[in-house]
Short mmCIF file of C-alpha atoms (C1' of nucleotides) in Angstrom, two decimals:
data_model
loop_
_atom_site.label_atom_id
_atom_site.label_comp_id
_atom_site.label_asym_id
_atom_site.label_seq_id
_atom_site.Cartn_x
_atom_site.Cartn_y
_atom_site.Cartn_z
CA MET H 65 108.53 40.08 55.34
CA LYS H 66 104.86 39.64 53.16
CA PRO H 67 103.11 36.57 55.04
CA SER H 68 101.89 34.09 53.17
CA ILE H 69 100.73 30.39 53.13
CA PRO H 70 101.37 27.42 50.26
CA ARG H 71 99.16 27.64 47.61
CA GLY H 72 96.00 24.97 48.03
CA THR H 73 96.07 25.73 51.94
CA ARG H 74 94.37 27.61 53.94
CA ASP H 75 93.64 29.02 57.37
CA PHE H 76 90.38 28.09 59.73
CA GLY H 77 88.89 31.04 61.63
CA ALA H 78 86.87 30.52 64.76
CA TYR H 79 83.64 30.40 62.56
CA ASP H 80 84.73 28.27 59.90
CA MET H 81 85.79 25.86 62.82
CA ARG H 82 82.65 25.65 64.16
CA LYS H 83 81.05 24.29 61.02
CA ARG H 84 84.10 22.02 59.91
CA ASN H 85 83.70 20.57 63.29
CA TYR H 86 80.25 19.92 63.03
CA ILE H 87 80.79 17.80 60.19
CA PHE H 88 83.15 16.18 61.80
CA SER H 89 81.19 15.43 64.62
CA ILE H 90 78.57 14.05 62.46
CA ILE H 91 80.78 11.84 60.69
CA ARG H 92 82.38 10.71 64.02
CA LYS H 93 79.61 9.88 65.39
CA ASN H 94 77.71 7.83 62.53
CA PHE H 95 81.36 5.70 62.00
CA GLU H 96 80.83 4.57 65.69
CA LEU H 97 77.03 4.05 65.46
CA PHE H 98 78.15 1.89 62.58
CA GLY H 99 80.88 -1.01 64.77
CA TYR H 100 83.68 1.38 63.37
CA GLU H 101 86.47 2.02 65.49
CA PRO H 102 89.39 4.96 65.30
CA ILE H 103 93.17 4.44 64.48
CA GLU H 104 95.51 6.86 63.51
CA THR H 105 98.72 6.87 61.27
CA PRO H 106 101.67 9.18 60.98
CA ALA H 107 101.67 12.02 58.67
CA ILE H 108 104.96 11.00 57.13
CA GLU H 109 105.14 7.66 55.64
CA ASN H 110 108.18 5.85 53.64
CA ILE H 111 107.95 6.65 50.23
CA SER H 112 108.23 3.05 49.29
CA THR H 113 104.97 2.28 51.22
CA LEU H 114 102.86 5.02 49.12
CA THR H 115 104.71 4.74 45.45
CA GLY H 116 102.82 2.27 42.91
CA LYS H 117 99.59 2.43 44.01
CA TYR H 118 97.98 5.10 42.88
CA GLY H 119 98.55 5.33 39.53
CA GLU H 120 101.30 6.72 37.57
CA GLU H 121 99.15 10.11 37.72
CA GLY H 122 98.80 10.00 41.35
CA ASP H 123 102.11 8.66 41.85
CA GLN H 124 103.44 12.48 40.80
CA LEU H 125 100.85 13.64 43.20
CA ILE H 126 103.12 12.46 46.42
CA PHE H 127 104.69 15.09 48.28
CA LYS H 128 107.61 13.93 49.06
CA ILE H 129 110.21 15.07 51.76
CA LEU H 130 113.87 15.97 51.19
CA ASN H 131 116.18 13.95 53.00
CA SER H 132 117.96 16.03 55.53
CA ARG H 133 121.69 17.10 56.12
CA LEU H 134 122.27 16.35 52.57
CA HIS H 135 125.50 18.26 52.73
CA GLU H 136 126.93 16.32 55.14
CA ASN H 137 126.23 12.75 53.21
CA GLN H 138 129.83 11.25 51.99
CA LYS H 139 128.21 10.36 48.48
CA LYS H 140 128.74 13.34 47.08
CA GLU H 141 129.18 11.67 43.49
CA LEU H 142 126.10 9.05 44.25
CA LEU H 143 123.88 12.11 44.99
CA THR H 144 124.52 14.39 42.17
CA LYS H 145 124.06 11.00 39.70
CA GLU H 146 120.74 10.57 41.33
CA PHE H 147 119.75 14.25 41.56
CA ALA H 148 120.72 13.86 37.71
CA LYS H 149 118.67 10.85 37.25
CA THR H 150 115.45 12.89 38.67
CA LEU H 151 115.64 15.46 36.47
CA GLN H 152 115.52 13.32 33.94
CA THR H 153 112.58 10.90 34.50
CA ALA H 154 109.81 10.26 37.33
CA TYR H 155 112.67 8.10 39.10
CA ASN H 156 111.97 8.55 42.79
CA SER H 157 115.72 8.12 44.31
CA PRO H 158 115.91 6.90 47.92
CA GLU H 159 119.19 8.47 48.45
CA LEU H 160 117.81 12.22 47.96
CA THR H 161 114.52 11.12 49.56
CA ASN H 162 112.83 8.07 51.15
CA LYS H 163 110.14 9.90 53.20
CA ALA H 164 106.77 11.37 52.00
CA LEU H 165 103.56 13.03 53.24
CA ARG H 166 100.27 10.79 53.12
CA TYR H 167 98.49 10.98 49.98
CA ASP H 168 95.06 9.13 51.26
CA LEU H 169 94.27 6.94 54.12
CA THR H 170 93.67 3.74 52.56
CA VAL H 171 97.26 3.09 51.54
CA PRO H 172 98.67 3.82 55.23
CA PHE H 173 95.89 1.66 56.80
CA ALA H 174 96.39 -1.05 54.71
CA ARG H 175 100.59 -0.90 55.96
CA TYR H 176 99.07 -0.27 59.04
CA VAL H 177 97.06 -3.50 59.15
CA VAL H 178 99.83 -5.65 57.81
CA MET H 179 101.74 -4.61 60.21
CA HIS H 180 99.43 -5.31 63.19
CA HIS H 181 97.31 -8.20 61.98
CA HIS H 182 98.19 -10.31 64.72
CA GLN H 183 96.67 -8.35 67.15
CA LEU H 184 93.77 -7.12 65.12
CA THR H 185 90.05 -9.39 65.11
CA PHE H 186 89.27 -9.22 61.85
CA PRO H 187 87.11 -8.67 60.43
CA PHE H 188 88.79 -5.48 60.85
CA LYS H 189 86.24 -2.39 60.82
CA ARG H 190 88.33 1.40 60.82
CA TYR H 191 88.15 4.33 60.83
CA GLN H 192 90.55 7.44 60.27
CA ILE H 193 90.08 11.55 60.24
CA GLN H 194 92.88 13.37 59.13
CA PRO H 195 94.70 15.19 56.59
CA VAL H 196 95.90 14.38 53.52
CA TRP H 197 98.27 15.67 51.19
CA ARG H 198 98.58 16.26 47.21
CA ALA H 199 101.03 18.16 45.25
CA ASP H 200 98.07 19.03 42.60
CA ASN H 201 97.12 21.81 40.86
CA PRO H 202 95.14 24.25 43.15
CA GLN H 203 91.67 25.18 41.89
CA ARG H 204 88.33 25.51 43.32
CA GLY H 205 87.69 23.00 45.50
CA ARG H 206 90.99 21.73 44.85
CA TYR H 207 93.01 22.16 48.21
CA ARG H 208 96.68 20.58 48.51
CA GLU H 209 95.87 19.91 52.02
CA PHE H 210 92.79 18.27 53.02
CA TYR H 211 90.58 16.31 55.47
CA GLN H 212 89.93 12.49 54.57
CA CYS H 213 87.22 10.52 56.78
CA ASP H 214 87.51 6.92 56.35
CA ALA H 215 85.72 4.29 57.23
CA ASP H 216 87.08 0.61 55.88
CA VAL H 217 86.13 -3.46 56.51
CA ILE H 218 89.16 -5.26 55.81
CA GLY H 219 89.04 -9.23 55.98
CA SER H 220 85.28 -9.94 54.66
CA ASN H 221 84.12 -10.55 51.09
CA SER H 222 80.60 -10.08 51.98
CA LEU H 223 78.38 -7.60 49.89
CA LEU H 224 77.24 -7.16 53.38
CA ASN H 225 79.96 -4.97 53.39
CA GLU H 226 79.40 -2.55 51.01
CA LEU H 227 75.63 -2.57 52.00
CA ASP H 228 76.57 -1.18 55.68
CA LEU H 229 78.92 1.46 53.76
CA ILE H 230 75.94 2.71 51.15
CA THR H 231 73.23 2.71 54.61
CA LEU H 232 76.42 4.80 56.29
CA ILE H 233 76.50 6.98 53.66
CA ASP H 234 73.12 7.33 53.50
CA THR H 235 72.95 8.23 57.07
CA CYS H 236 75.40 10.41 57.23
CA PHE H 237 74.11 13.16 54.61
CA LYS H 238 70.83 12.46 55.71
CA GLU H 239 71.47 14.14 58.81
CA LEU H 240 73.93 16.98 57.18
CA ASN H 241 71.11 17.60 54.77
CA VAL H 242 73.13 17.83 52.20
CA PRO H 243 71.27 16.20 48.83
CA VAL H 244 73.51 13.83 47.33
CA VAL H 245 73.50 11.11 44.27
CA LEU H 246 76.01 7.76 44.87
CA LYS H 247 77.39 6.52 41.96
CA PHE H 248 78.35 2.86 41.95
CA ASN H 249 80.05 0.68 39.37
CA ASN H 250 81.95 -2.68 39.84
CA ARG H 251 85.35 -2.58 38.24
CA LYS H 252 84.51 -6.46 36.98
CA ILE H 253 82.45 -5.30 34.78
CA LEU H 254 85.34 -3.11 33.42
CA THR H 255 87.88 -5.85 34.00
CA ALA H 256 85.10 -7.81 31.51
CA LEU H 257 85.09 -5.33 28.76
CA ALA H 258 88.80 -5.37 28.55
CA GLU H 259 88.86 -9.11 27.93
CA MET H 260 86.21 -9.36 25.84
CA VAL H 261 87.74 -6.75 23.73
CA GLN H 262 91.32 -8.86 23.82
CA HIS H 263 92.85 -5.71 25.53
CA PRO H 264 92.99 -7.19 29.20
CA ASP H 265 96.55 -5.13 29.14
CA LYS H 266 94.43 -1.63 28.19
CA ILE H 267 92.03 -1.86 31.37
CA VAL H 268 93.29 1.42 32.61
CA ASP H 269 93.18 3.27 29.41
CA ILE H 270 89.65 1.79 28.27
CA THR H 271 88.24 3.09 31.95
CA VAL H 272 90.05 6.15 32.28
CA ALA H 273 88.66 6.97 28.46
CA ILE H 274 85.10 5.94 29.28
CA ASP H 275 84.73 7.83 32.39
CA LYS H 276 85.06 10.79 30.76
CA LEU H 277 81.74 10.15 28.64
CA ASP H 278 80.00 13.34 30.30
CA LYS H 279 82.46 15.48 29.63
CA ILE H 280 84.26 14.88 26.01
CA GLY H 281 81.08 12.90 24.43
CA LYS H 282 81.10 9.27 22.93
CA GLU H 283 82.83 10.96 20.00
CA GLY H 284 85.65 11.76 21.77
CA VAL H 285 85.92 8.79 24.19
CA ASN H 286 86.31 7.19 20.76
CA ALA H 287 88.99 9.12 19.49
CA GLU H 288 90.94 8.32 23.15
CA LEU H 289 90.53 4.55 23.06
CA SER H 290 91.79 4.66 19.26
CA ALA H 291 94.58 7.19 20.25
CA ASN H 292 95.40 4.18 22.66
CA GLY H 293 95.71 1.86 20.85
CA ILE H 294 92.35 0.22 20.56
CA ASP H 295 90.96 -1.23 17.39
CA GLU H 296 87.54 -0.37 16.00
CA THR H 297 85.69 -3.49 16.51
CA ALA H 298 86.71 -3.32 20.01
CA ILE H 299 85.17 0.06 19.84
CA ALA H 300 81.90 -1.21 18.66
CA LYS H 301 81.65 -3.12 21.48
CA LEU H 302 81.81 -0.82 23.95
CA GLU H 303 79.69 1.32 21.67
CA PRO H 304 76.15 0.27 23.74
CA LEU H 305 77.78 1.19 27.11
CA LEU H 306 78.03 4.66 26.04
CA ASP H 307 74.79 5.37 24.44
CA PHE H 308 72.63 3.64 27.59
CA LYS H 309 70.38 6.29 29.37
CA GLY H 310 67.38 5.00 32.00
CA SER H 311 66.69 3.52 34.96
CA ASN H 312 69.29 1.30 36.80
CA ALA H 313 67.03 -2.02 35.78
CA GLU H 314 67.44 -0.96 32.64
CA LYS H 315 71.34 -0.37 32.33
CA VAL H 316 71.69 -3.72 34.30
CA GLN H 317 69.87 -5.70 31.07
CA ILE H 318 72.21 -3.54 28.82
CA LEU H 319 75.03 -4.67 31.19
CA LYS H 320 73.43 -8.24 30.54
CA ASN H 321 73.62 -8.01 26.76
CA VAL H 322 77.59 -6.75 26.57
CA VAL H 323 79.40 -8.59 29.15
CA GLY H 324 76.80 -11.14 30.07
CA THR H 325 78.30 -14.29 28.70
CA ASN H 326 81.79 -13.48 30.40
CA GLU H 327 82.70 -15.09 33.52
CA ILE H 328 84.02 -11.84 35.62
CA GLY H 329 81.59 -10.12 34.06
CA LEU H 330 78.65 -12.31 35.11
CA LYS H 331 80.17 -11.75 38.52
CA GLY H 332 79.89 -8.18 38.34
CA ILE H 333 76.13 -7.57 37.13
CA GLU H 334 75.56 -9.97 40.08
CA GLU H 335 76.90 -7.77 42.80
CA ILE H 336 75.54 -5.23 41.09
CA GLU H 337 72.03 -6.66 41.15
CA TYR H 338 72.47 -7.69 44.66
CA LEU H 339 73.62 -4.05 45.98
CA LEU H 340 70.75 -1.93 44.29
CA ASN H 341 67.94 -4.44 45.13
CA ALA H 342 69.24 -4.72 48.86
CA ALA H 343 70.05 -0.71 49.15
CA THR H 344 67.37 0.52 47.49
CA THR H 345 64.38 -0.28 49.92
CA ARG H 346 66.90 0.70 52.56
CA LEU H 347 67.72 3.93 51.65
CA LYS H 348 66.47 7.19 53.49
CA HIS H 349 67.79 10.40 51.48
CA LEU H 350 70.48 9.71 48.74
CA THR H 351 69.68 8.36 45.59
CA LEU H 352 71.54 5.20 44.31
CA GLU H 353 72.28 5.46 40.64
CA LEU H 354 74.22 2.66 38.49
CA ASP H 355 77.28 4.45 36.49
CA ILE H 356 79.05 2.17 34.06
CA THR H 357 81.02 5.49 32.89
CA LEU H 358 82.36 5.54 36.63
CA ALA H 359 85.83 3.96 36.73
CA ARG H 360 87.93 5.96 39.00
CA GLY H 361 91.69 6.05 38.86
CA LEU H 362 92.87 4.93 41.81
CA ASN H 363 94.86 1.52 40.76
CA TYR H 364 93.75 -0.82 43.60
CA TYR H 365 90.17 -0.94 43.03
CA THR H 366 88.90 -4.33 41.93
CA GLY H 367 85.12 -4.91 43.04
CA THR H 368 82.21 -2.20 44.18
CA ILE H 369 83.90 1.16 42.85
CA PHE H 370 81.73 4.26 45.08
CA GLU H 371 81.41 8.02 44.61
CA CYS H 372 78.82 11.25 45.49
CA LYS H 373 78.54 14.26 44.19
CA ALA H 374 75.91 17.09 45.24
CA ASN H 375 72.84 16.83 43.88
CA ALA H 376 71.65 20.63 44.04
CA GLY H 377 73.52 23.91 43.02
CA THR H 378 76.33 24.60 40.56
CA PHE H 379 79.17 23.42 42.38
CA THR H 380 79.03 19.59 42.51
CA PRO H 381 82.26 18.26 43.20
CA SER H 382 82.96 14.67 44.24
CA ILE H 383 82.97 15.17 48.03
CA LEU H 384 82.95 11.09 48.73
CA GLY H 385 84.92 7.92 46.97
CA GLY H 386 85.57 4.82 47.46
CA GLY H 387 85.30 1.22 46.75
CA ARG H 388 86.98 -2.51 47.17
CA TYR H 389 90.10 -3.73 46.80
CA ASP H 390 90.98 -7.42 47.06
CA ASN H 391 94.27 -7.38 47.43
CA LEU H 392 95.97 -3.90 49.20
CA THR H 393 97.61 -5.74 51.98
CA GLY H 394 99.57 -8.10 49.52
CA VAL H 395 102.47 -5.54 48.73
CA PHE H 396 103.39 -5.44 51.73
CA GLY H 397 102.79 -9.49 52.15
CA LEU H 398 99.41 -10.74 53.27
CA ASN H 399 97.28 -12.53 51.00
CA ASP H 400 93.86 -12.46 51.59
CA MET H 401 92.44 -9.68 52.66
CA SER H 402 90.03 -8.37 51.22
CA GLY H 403 89.00 -4.57 51.94
CA VAL H 404 85.91 -2.19 51.09
CA GLY H 405 86.26 1.35 52.25
CA ILE H 406 84.88 5.01 51.80
CA SER H 407 86.37 8.55 52.14
CA PHE H 408 84.66 11.49 52.85
CA GLY H 409 85.99 14.98 51.87
CA ILE H 410 85.02 17.23 54.36
CA ASP H 411 86.71 20.13 52.42
CA ARG H 412 84.42 19.77 49.77
CA ILE H 413 81.31 18.77 51.84
CA PHE H 414 81.83 22.12 53.61
CA ASP H 415 82.15 24.04 50.50
CA VAL H 416 78.92 22.68 49.64
CA MET H 417 77.21 22.96 52.48
CA ASN H 418 78.32 26.45 52.11
CA GLU H 419 76.89 27.23 48.83
CA LEU H 420 73.63 25.79 49.99
CA ASP H 421 73.28 27.43 52.77
CA LEU H 422 72.90 23.91 55.04
CA PHE H 423 74.10 24.71 58.34
CA PRO H 424 71.76 24.66 60.84
CA ALA H 425 70.72 28.29 62.96
CA SER H 426 72.54 26.62 66.13
CA ILE H 427 75.66 27.05 64.76
CA GLN H 428 76.28 30.73 64.35
CA ALA H 429 79.00 33.40 64.22
CA GLN H 430 79.23 33.71 68.27
CA SER H 431 81.55 33.54 70.91
CA THR H 432 81.71 30.27 73.38
CA THR H 433 82.40 33.05 75.99
CA GLN H 434 78.92 33.56 77.61
CA ILE H 435 79.72 36.86 79.80
CA LEU H 436 82.46 39.41 79.87
CA PHE H 437 83.44 40.94 83.07
CA ILE H 438 84.44 44.26 82.76
CA ASN H 439 87.76 45.43 84.26
CA PHE H 440 87.60 48.79 86.25
CA GLY H 441 90.76 47.88 87.80
CA GLN H 442 93.32 45.58 90.20
CA HIS H 443 91.31 45.53 93.19
CA GLU H 444 87.28 44.98 91.31
CA ALA H 445 89.44 42.76 88.76
CA THR H 446 90.51 40.50 91.84
CA TYR H 447 86.47 40.56 93.22
CA CYS H 448 85.91 39.54 89.72
CA LEU H 449 87.77 35.94 89.65
CA THR H 450 86.65 34.93 92.83
CA ILE H 451 82.73 34.99 90.69
CA ILE H 452 84.65 33.98 87.58
CA ALA H 453 85.95 31.00 89.20
CA GLN H 454 82.13 30.10 90.82
CA LEU H 455 80.21 30.65 87.52
CA ARG H 456 83.05 27.99 85.24
CA SER H 457 82.78 25.37 88.42
CA GLU H 458 79.14 25.48 86.73
CA GLY H 459 79.89 24.98 83.28
CA ILE H 460 79.42 28.61 82.05
CA ALA H 461 82.13 29.94 79.78
CA CYS H 462 83.39 33.29 80.79
CA GLU H 463 85.97 35.92 80.77
CA LEU H 464 87.55 38.71 82.41
CA TYR H 465 89.00 41.74 79.89
CA PRO H 466 92.63 41.73 80.81
CA ASP H 467 93.74 45.56 80.41
CA GLN H 468 91.94 48.41 82.48
CA LYS H 469 90.81 50.03 79.14
CA LYS H 470 88.28 52.33 78.81
CA ILE H 471 85.16 51.06 79.47
CA PRO H 472 83.71 51.78 76.01
CA LYS H 473 86.89 49.87 74.50
CA GLN H 474 85.75 46.91 76.52
CA PHE H 475 82.25 46.56 75.28
CA GLU H 476 83.53 46.83 72.18
CA TYR H 477 85.71 43.97 72.33
CA ALA H 478 82.00 42.00 74.10
CA ASP H 479 80.55 43.16 70.46
CA LYS H 480 83.04 41.93 68.05
CA LYS H 481 83.63 38.69 69.68
CA LYS H 482 80.05 38.67 69.82
CA ILE H 483 79.56 37.64 73.65
CA PRO H 484 76.21 37.98 74.62
CA LEU H 485 76.66 39.51 77.95
CA VAL H 486 78.38 41.91 79.88
CA CYS H 487 78.76 41.95 83.67
CA SER H 488 80.15 45.23 84.77
CA ILE H 489 81.54 45.27 88.84
CA GLY H 490 82.53 48.63 90.01
CA SER H 491 82.68 50.15 93.48
CA GLN H 492 79.22 50.03 93.75
CA GLU H 493 78.34 46.47 92.80
CA MET H 494 81.26 45.18 95.31
CA GLU H 495 79.76 46.75 97.94
CA SER H 496 75.60 45.75 97.32
CA GLY H 497 76.55 42.32 95.52
CA VAL H 498 74.09 43.13 92.93
CA PHE H 499 75.41 43.25 89.44
CA THR H 500 74.79 45.15 85.96
CA VAL H 501 74.44 43.04 83.76
CA LYS H 502 73.87 43.99 79.93
CA GLU H 503 72.59 42.17 76.76
CA LEU H 504 74.36 43.30 74.31
CA GLN H 505 71.57 42.76 71.37
CA THR H 506 68.86 43.96 73.02
CA GLY H 507 70.82 46.82 74.95
CA LEU H 508 68.40 45.68 78.10
CA GLN H 509 70.51 46.12 81.65
CA GLU H 510 69.42 44.51 84.77
CA LYS H 511 70.77 44.06 88.32
CA LEU H 512 71.24 40.85 89.39
CA SER H 513 72.67 38.97 92.49
CA LEU H 514 75.03 36.37 91.93
CA ALA H 515 72.04 33.92 92.26
CA GLN H 516 69.78 35.76 89.88
CA LEU H 517 72.86 35.65 87.39
CA LEU H 518 73.77 31.93 87.72
CA GLN H 519 69.58 31.27 87.10
CA LYS H 520 69.82 33.48 84.10
CA LEU H 521 72.97 31.39 82.29
CA LYS H 522 72.19 28.55 83.25
CA ARG H 523 68.89 28.35 80.91
"C1'" G C 197 102.85 20.43 32.10
"C1'" U C 198 99.12 23.33 28.76
"C1'" A C 199 95.63 27.46 28.02
"C1'" G C 200 92.88 32.03 29.61
"C1'" G C 201 92.32 36.02 33.51
"C1'" U C 202 93.64 39.24 37.24
"C1'" A C 203 97.46 42.39 40.10
"C1'" U C 204 95.99 49.85 43.19
"C1'" A C 205 94.75 52.07 50.59
"C1'" G C 206 94.63 46.77 55.85
"C1'" C C 207 89.69 44.58 52.44
"C1'" U C 208 85.98 45.14 48.38
"C1'" C C 209 86.77 47.66 44.08
"C1'" A C 210 86.76 52.57 40.45
"C1'" G C 211 89.80 55.32 37.63
"C1'" U C 212 87.44 58.57 30.86
"C1'" U C 213 91.63 58.88 23.95
"C1'" G C 214 98.20 58.57 27.66
"C1'" G C 215 97.46 64.97 31.09
"C1'" U C 216 97.88 68.87 37.08
"C1'" U C 217 98.33 66.62 44.25
"C1'" A C 218 95.52 58.71 42.48
"C1'" G C 219 89.81 57.67 44.46
"C1'" A C 220 84.84 55.32 47.37
"C1'" G C 221 82.85 52.10 50.37
"C1'" C C 222 84.25 48.93 54.60
"C1'" G C 223 88.17 48.61 58.13
"C1'" C C 224 91.09 51.33 61.48
"C1'" U C 225 92.67 55.80 64.95
"C1'" A C 226 90.24 59.67 67.42
"C1'" G C 227 86.69 62.80 69.40
"C1'" A C 228 81.12 64.12 70.25
"C1'" U C 229 80.13 60.40 75.34
"C1'" U C 230 85.82 60.31 82.28
"C1'" G C 231 80.37 53.68 84.44
"C1'" U C 232 78.25 51.13 78.39
"C1'" G C 233 78.92 48.13 72.56
"C1'" G C 234 76.32 48.01 68.13
"C1'" U C 235 73.15 52.77 65.37
"C1'" U C 236 74.89 58.59 64.28
"C1'" C C 237 78.11 63.21 63.47
"C1'" U C 238 82.97 65.04 62.52
"C1'" A C 239 88.14 64.43 62.09
"C1'" G C 240 92.42 61.76 60.62
"C1'" A C 241 96.10 58.28 59.00
"C1'" G C 242 96.74 55.15 55.78
"C1'" G C 243 99.27 53.64 47.98
"C1'" C C 244 106.89 52.97 44.59
"C1'" C C 245 99.41 51.54 41.46
"C1'" G C 246 103.05 43.51 42.24
"C1'" U C 247 108.63 43.84 39.67
"C1'" G C 248 111.94 44.66 35.98
"C1'" G C 249 112.95 46.88 31.46
"C1'" G C 250 110.79 49.97 26.92
"C1'" U C 251 107.76 53.82 24.21
"C1'" U C 252 106.83 59.23 25.11
"C1'" C C 253 107.29 65.89 26.44
"C1'" G C 254 104.28 63.01 29.96
"C1'" A C 255 102.36 56.20 32.44
"C1'" G C 256 97.95 53.61 37.36
"C1'" C C 257 96.74 53.62 31.68
"C1'" C C 258 100.61 51.43 25.95
"C1'" C C 259 104.89 47.49 24.51
"C1'" C C 260 108.45 43.14 26.27
"C1'" A C 261 109.38 40.32 30.20
"C1'" U C 262 109.34 38.03 35.11
"C1'" U C 263 106.46 36.53 39.67
"C1'" A C 264 102.27 36.12 42.53
"C1'" C C 265 97.50 34.78 42.72
"C1'" U C 266 93.34 32.50 40.04
"C1'" U C 267 90.45 29.87 36.39
"C1'" A C 268 90.30 25.52 32.62
"C1'" C C 269 92.15 20.99 30.90
"C1'" C C 270 94.65 16.21 33.17
"C1'" C C 271 93.98 13.89 37.97
"C1'" C C 272 90.76 13.48 42.18
"C1'" A C 273 87.71 14.26 47.98
#
RNA sequence: GUAGGUAUAGCUCAGUUGGUUAGAGCGCUAGAUUGUGGUUCUAGAGGCCGUGGGUUCGAGCCCCAUUACUUACCCCA
């Protein structure tokens, strides 16, 4: 049998893991620096927890888990009917599948907040770093299993939370040295637009169409709007938005012209202006760009929405997403819990950093082992174990070659694993207590006592 | 779901209008070197040319189907 792994999943070698852990550690450190606390939730959720939260498209991308032991189920007739139904429509049968892999970390978080709200202190700031799964068609930068790193505040309406998150994003990407542009928008603007063109029910269609502006152009957007049953006078009203270019301030002015007479629109503009004024002077690294065409597909966003893209190179996928959701906990029975959060996509950050060669030189394809002990035989190996125990108690990573193979083989092992030092202890060394130590990179070899060796390794 | 591309050694890939026994580099094994890796030299192993059918005297190459991988659309981290 030829081994393989499912499409869109990957194995990670030691070198890649060092790089990934570098990204994880910076993000985790800053999450904690900003006062977020860690939680974890199960990979598997009840499917009813997940469905209906991500939009029609998103629901289809949930990885479903087939119920076990269906062959032992007595309700054969019902199961057969249910299966026939799933073959016809997008219907999900709880008789056939009642569990699924989590699609993101935000919805499980909302579920967590509702289940544990009696023991939580609000506003609750949590971070969560775990893999999520999407039954998507894989391609470059798109995986079916990937990690999200989420930070959310729930139980506070204050825009200071948005500001806090923007600063957090700025801090993380500055430390990672990734050039990024943070695009943001406000769903209230989109809601106002839908109201003003007399199509409040079409908000999703309108936002999705506008979101495609930079890909399909103004004519494309208009065509799509019209295809979705939006009439021409309404399309004409939206037109100024599609045309505008320029500074953030100029964009705000255009927004005022278009939706300034609408109550929700005004509120959205107010929020946007606040964030622009408050954030711009505080940012140390990233570019903040108001992007009216930013819509985001996830259903639950209601206010500020965020998206980050790399600002250099040819590969610029979305590497962060987020936004405010006013009532995500509502479906689980807890109202008046507004939250706002962001999600770093570390797999794509990894890809971008690889392409731009942004990993620091200290992260090398090198073993954590500092010194390898050559195995000359049982007697010598036993002697080495004592030395090794002493080095390890001093915090020095070392290992003994386990088999008594030819010496070149053992050196080759050190070379391939990129262990910097090799220590040979044969009968002469055992007798004298002075060991032969070779630096593989330079080829230099010296005779060292245990004390001298320790000194060398500790600096 | 829709459309394009690719499939030849462990890996990356050559392979002429369709013509004898399918190649290279890297890697692997052994030796030169029985207490020294990386460099060098020598030798060796390793392929049902993705799978199934067709055309032909003859197919890695042409045709059809199929599978896997991949890119793009959609959506997203």
